[in-house]
Amino acid sequence: MAKLLYITAHPLDELVSNSMAAAKAFIDAYQDNHSGDEVKHIDLFTEDIPHIDKDVLIGWGKAAKGEELTSEESKKVTRLGAILDEFLEADKYVFVSPMWNLSFPPVLKAYIDAITVAGKTFKYTSEGPQGLLTDKKVLHIQSRGGYYSEGPTAEIESGDRYLRNIMTFLGVPSYETVIIEGHNAEPEKAEEIKLAGVEEAKELAKTF
């Protein structure tokens, strides 16, 4: 039995958001096709995801030296450890996000910071950093109001590109995408674009 983390970085639901609509279709189809797997939803807009701030950096330093942490340092460091442990226990990850200002919502960056930890998800070697998540799979479902998959705008899209680079850095060998784009650029095709994304997600769920 595999464990899948369904990680959403969108404040709206599937009735409003195209990426969330495709994500719900994916999860429903995934559970139909992989009934023995465990699926855990992590809503980054409702979870406590500490930022790496002064408390965290000082807390990590104290912990490494066996020194006592303040209550606030301990709270944040402990929470970040729990987030990392949960991530490491899973086999597959589905990230869901909109494109916001060419990237993704800041809650997703905070989560990525929580799971990108030397000695846990990657390690330093004499030949440079080496990813440790060599047996994991990732899917990114992203909606974009304009077109960014090709042409001059492809170079400025940094949300999916960043997530792909991070997962490659962490050693993940399989990274797939469902990209829903153009619904704001061509509003007359918005429903058609959304439905195509939903169907693509359903199909991918069979083999993911």
Short mmCIF file of C-alpha atoms in Angstrom, two decimals:
data_model
loop_
_atom_site.label_atom_id
_atom_site.label_comp_id
_atom_site.label_asym_id
_atom_site.label_seq_id
_atom_site.Cartn_x
_atom_site.Cartn_y
_atom_site.Cartn_z
CA MET A 1 0.00 0.00 0.00
CA ALA A 2 1.36 3.40 -1.01
CA LYS A 3 0.77 6.72 0.72
CA LEU A 4 -0.06 9.82 -1.31
CA LEU A 5 0.09 13.37 0.03
CA TYR A 6 -2.41 15.66 -1.69
CA ILE A 7 -0.90 19.09 -1.08
CA THR A 8 -3.10 22.02 -2.08
CA ALA A 9 -1.88 25.63 -2.21
CA HIS A 10 -5.11 27.31 -3.22
CA PRO A 11 -7.50 29.29 -0.99
CA LEU A 12 -10.53 28.43 -3.18
CA ASP A 13 -12.30 25.13 -3.88
CA GLU A 14 -13.06 23.10 -6.98
CA LEU A 15 -16.24 25.06 -7.70
CA VAL A 16 -14.18 28.19 -8.38
CA SER A 17 -10.63 27.08 -9.17
CA ASN A 18 -9.65 25.19 -12.32
CA SER A 19 -6.59 23.63 -10.70
CA MET A 20 -8.66 22.46 -7.73
CA ALA A 21 -11.33 21.06 -10.07
CA ALA A 22 -8.72 19.02 -11.92
CA ALA A 23 -7.16 18.00 -8.61
CA LYS A 24 -10.45 16.73 -7.20
CA ALA A 25 -11.06 14.77 -10.39
CA PHE A 26 -7.58 13.29 -10.08
CA ILE A 27 -8.00 12.28 -6.44
CA ASP A 28 -11.44 10.75 -7.03
CA ALA A 29 -10.10 8.74 -9.98
CA TYR A 30 -6.94 7.82 -8.09
CA GLN A 31 -8.91 6.40 -5.18
CA ASP A 32 -11.09 4.43 -7.61
CA ASN A 33 -8.01 2.94 -9.28
CA HIS A 34 -5.80 2.54 -6.20
CA SER A 35 -8.30 1.67 -3.49
CA GLY A 36 -5.65 0.20 -1.20
CA ASP A 37 -3.57 3.37 -1.06
CA GLU A 38 -3.78 5.98 1.68
CA VAL A 39 -4.49 9.58 0.61
CA LYS A 40 -3.80 12.44 3.01
CA HIS A 41 -4.92 15.99 2.18
CA ILE A 42 -2.71 18.86 3.33
CA ASP A 43 -4.34 22.25 2.82
CA LEU A 44 -1.47 24.71 3.07
CA PHE A 45 -3.85 27.61 3.62
CA THR A 46 -5.14 26.06 6.85
CA GLU A 47 -2.04 24.23 8.11
CA ASP A 48 0.53 25.77 10.43
CA ILE A 49 3.64 26.04 8.23
CA PRO A 50 6.30 28.03 10.13
CA HIS A 51 8.55 30.26 8.06
CA ILE A 52 12.27 29.80 8.52
CA ASP A 53 12.84 32.87 10.66
CA LYS A 54 15.13 33.96 13.51
CA ASP A 55 13.49 31.59 16.01
CA VAL A 56 13.96 28.62 13.70
CA LEU A 57 17.57 29.37 12.76
CA ILE A 58 18.60 29.97 16.37
CA GLY A 59 16.56 26.97 17.51
CA TRP A 60 18.27 24.66 15.04
CA GLY A 61 21.64 25.93 16.20
CA LYS A 62 20.79 25.35 19.86
CA ALA A 63 19.40 21.88 19.13
CA ALA A 64 22.61 20.91 17.32
CA LYS A 65 24.61 21.89 20.41
CA GLY A 66 22.20 20.30 22.88
CA GLU A 67 21.14 23.64 24.31
CA GLU A 68 17.68 24.43 25.63
CA LEU A 69 15.29 26.20 23.24
CA THR A 70 12.80 28.90 24.15
CA SER A 71 9.13 27.89 23.98
CA GLU A 72 8.65 29.72 20.67
CA GLU A 73 11.79 28.23 19.16
CA SER A 74 10.77 24.77 20.30
CA LYS A 75 7.24 25.17 18.94
CA LYS A 76 8.43 26.15 15.47
CA VAL A 77 11.28 23.66 15.26
CA THR A 78 9.07 20.81 16.44
CA ARG A 79 6.36 21.70 13.93
CA LEU A 80 8.85 21.84 11.06
CA GLY A 81 10.15 18.43 12.10
CA ALA A 82 6.63 16.99 12.05
CA ILE A 83 6.00 18.39 8.56
CA LEU A 84 9.23 16.81 7.31
CA ASP A 85 8.49 13.44 8.93
CA GLU A 86 5.04 13.33 7.34
CA PHE A 87 6.51 14.18 3.95
CA LEU A 88 9.19 11.49 4.18
CA GLU A 89 6.64 8.82 5.10
CA ALA A 90 4.77 9.28 1.80
CA ASP A 91 5.53 7.64 -1.53
CA LYS A 92 3.76 10.01 -3.90
CA TYR A 93 2.98 13.73 -3.88
CA VAL A 94 0.37 15.78 -5.70
CA PHE A 95 0.97 19.53 -5.52
CA VAL A 96 -1.89 21.80 -6.59
CA SER A 97 -1.38 25.50 -7.18
CA PRO A 98 -2.49 28.44 -9.28
CA MET A 99 -0.01 30.70 -11.01
CA TRP A 100 0.25 33.87 -8.95
CA ASN A 101 2.49 36.59 -10.37
CA LEU A 102 4.39 34.05 -12.49
CA SER A 103 4.98 31.76 -9.50
CA PHE A 104 2.79 30.17 -6.81
CA PRO A 105 1.28 31.22 -3.45
CA PRO A 106 3.85 31.84 -0.69
CA VAL A 107 2.42 29.06 1.48
CA LEU A 108 3.87 26.57 -0.99
CA LYS A 109 7.35 28.12 -0.74
CA ALA A 110 7.12 27.86 3.06
CA TYR A 111 6.22 24.17 2.72
CA ILE A 112 9.09 23.54 0.31
CA ASP A 113 11.45 25.19 2.78
CA ALA A 114 10.15 22.85 5.49
CA ILE A 115 10.92 19.71 3.48
CA THR A 116 14.22 20.73 1.89
CA VAL A 117 16.53 19.68 4.68
CA ALA A 118 20.15 18.55 4.44
CA GLY A 119 20.60 15.01 5.71
CA LYS A 120 16.92 14.23 5.25
CA THR A 121 15.82 14.96 1.68
CA PHE A 122 19.27 15.69 0.25
CA LYS A 123 22.87 15.45 1.38
CA TYR A 124 26.15 17.18 0.65
CA THR A 125 28.88 15.07 -0.96
CA SER A 126 32.35 15.73 -2.36
CA GLU A 127 30.70 15.90 -5.77
CA GLY A 128 28.01 18.34 -4.70
CA PRO A 129 24.46 18.00 -3.31
CA GLN A 130 22.72 14.65 -3.84
CA GLY A 131 18.98 14.10 -3.61
CA LEU A 132 17.69 11.34 -1.33
CA LEU A 133 14.08 11.00 -2.59
CA THR A 134 14.99 8.53 -5.29
CA ASP A 135 11.90 6.35 -4.87
CA LYS A 136 9.20 9.07 -4.94
CA LYS A 137 6.77 10.39 -7.55
CA VAL A 138 5.46 13.94 -8.00
CA LEU A 139 2.54 15.44 -9.90
CA HIS A 140 2.00 19.19 -10.18
CA ILE A 141 -1.46 20.43 -11.16
CA GLN A 142 -1.29 24.10 -12.03
CA SER A 143 -3.72 26.59 -13.58
CA ARG A 144 -2.57 29.65 -15.52
CA GLY A 145 -4.87 32.33 -16.88
CA GLY A 146 -2.59 33.00 -19.84
CA TYR A 147 -0.43 30.80 -22.05
CA TYR A 148 3.04 30.02 -20.72
CA SER A 149 3.92 26.57 -22.04
CA GLU A 150 5.68 27.81 -25.16
CA GLY A 151 6.76 30.97 -26.87
CA PRO A 152 8.36 34.00 -25.19
CA THR A 153 6.22 33.71 -22.05
CA ALA A 154 7.54 30.19 -21.35
CA GLU A 155 10.78 31.69 -20.06
CA ILE A 156 9.08 33.76 -17.37
CA GLU A 157 6.90 31.06 -15.78
CA SER A 158 8.68 30.26 -12.52
CA GLY A 159 6.17 28.30 -10.41
CA ASP A 160 6.19 24.91 -12.08
CA ARG A 161 9.79 25.42 -13.15
CA TYR A 162 10.88 26.03 -9.54
CA LEU A 163 8.94 23.05 -8.16
CA ARG A 164 10.41 20.80 -10.86
CA ASN A 165 13.93 22.03 -10.09
CA ILE A 166 13.49 21.48 -6.35
CA MET A 167 12.15 17.96 -6.84
CA THR A 168 15.04 17.17 -9.19
CA PHE A 169 17.43 18.57 -6.57
CA LEU A 170 15.84 16.25 -4.00
CA GLY A 171 16.36 13.27 -6.29
CA VAL A 172 12.75 12.63 -7.34
CA PRO A 173 12.95 10.60 -10.58
CA SER A 174 9.35 11.06 -11.76
CA TYR A 175 7.76 14.50 -12.18
CA GLU A 176 4.52 14.88 -14.12
CA THR A 177 2.22 17.82 -14.75
CA VAL A 178 -1.34 18.73 -15.58
CA ILE A 179 -1.27 22.32 -16.81
CA ILE A 180 -4.55 24.18 -17.35
CA GLU A 181 -3.90 27.44 -19.13
CA GLY A 182 -5.42 30.15 -21.29
CA HIS A 183 -8.86 30.45 -19.71
CA ASN A 184 -8.41 34.17 -19.03
CA ALA A 185 -6.72 34.85 -22.35
CA GLU A 186 -9.60 33.18 -24.20
CA PRO A 187 -12.65 33.36 -21.90
CA GLU A 188 -14.91 31.98 -24.61
CA LYS A 189 -12.95 28.73 -24.33
CA ALA A 190 -12.71 28.72 -20.52
CA GLU A 191 -15.08 25.79 -19.93
CA GLU A 192 -13.50 23.75 -22.71
CA ILE A 193 -10.03 24.37 -21.27
CA LYS A 194 -11.16 23.41 -17.77
CA LEU A 195 -12.84 20.19 -18.92
CA ALA A 196 -9.76 19.17 -20.89
CA GLY A 197 -7.65 19.56 -17.76
CA VAL A 198 -10.12 17.55 -15.71
CA GLU A 199 -10.08 14.71 -18.23
CA GLU A 200 -6.28 14.74 -18.40
CA ALA A 201 -6.13 14.50 -14.62
CA LYS A 202 -8.57 11.58 -14.54
CA GLU A 203 -6.55 9.68 -17.12
CA LEU A 204 -3.26 10.26 -15.35
CA ALA A 205 -4.73 9.02 -12.06
CA LYS A 206 -5.00 5.52 -13.50
CA THR A 207 -1.24 5.05 -13.77
CA PHE A 208 0.22 7.48 -11.22
#
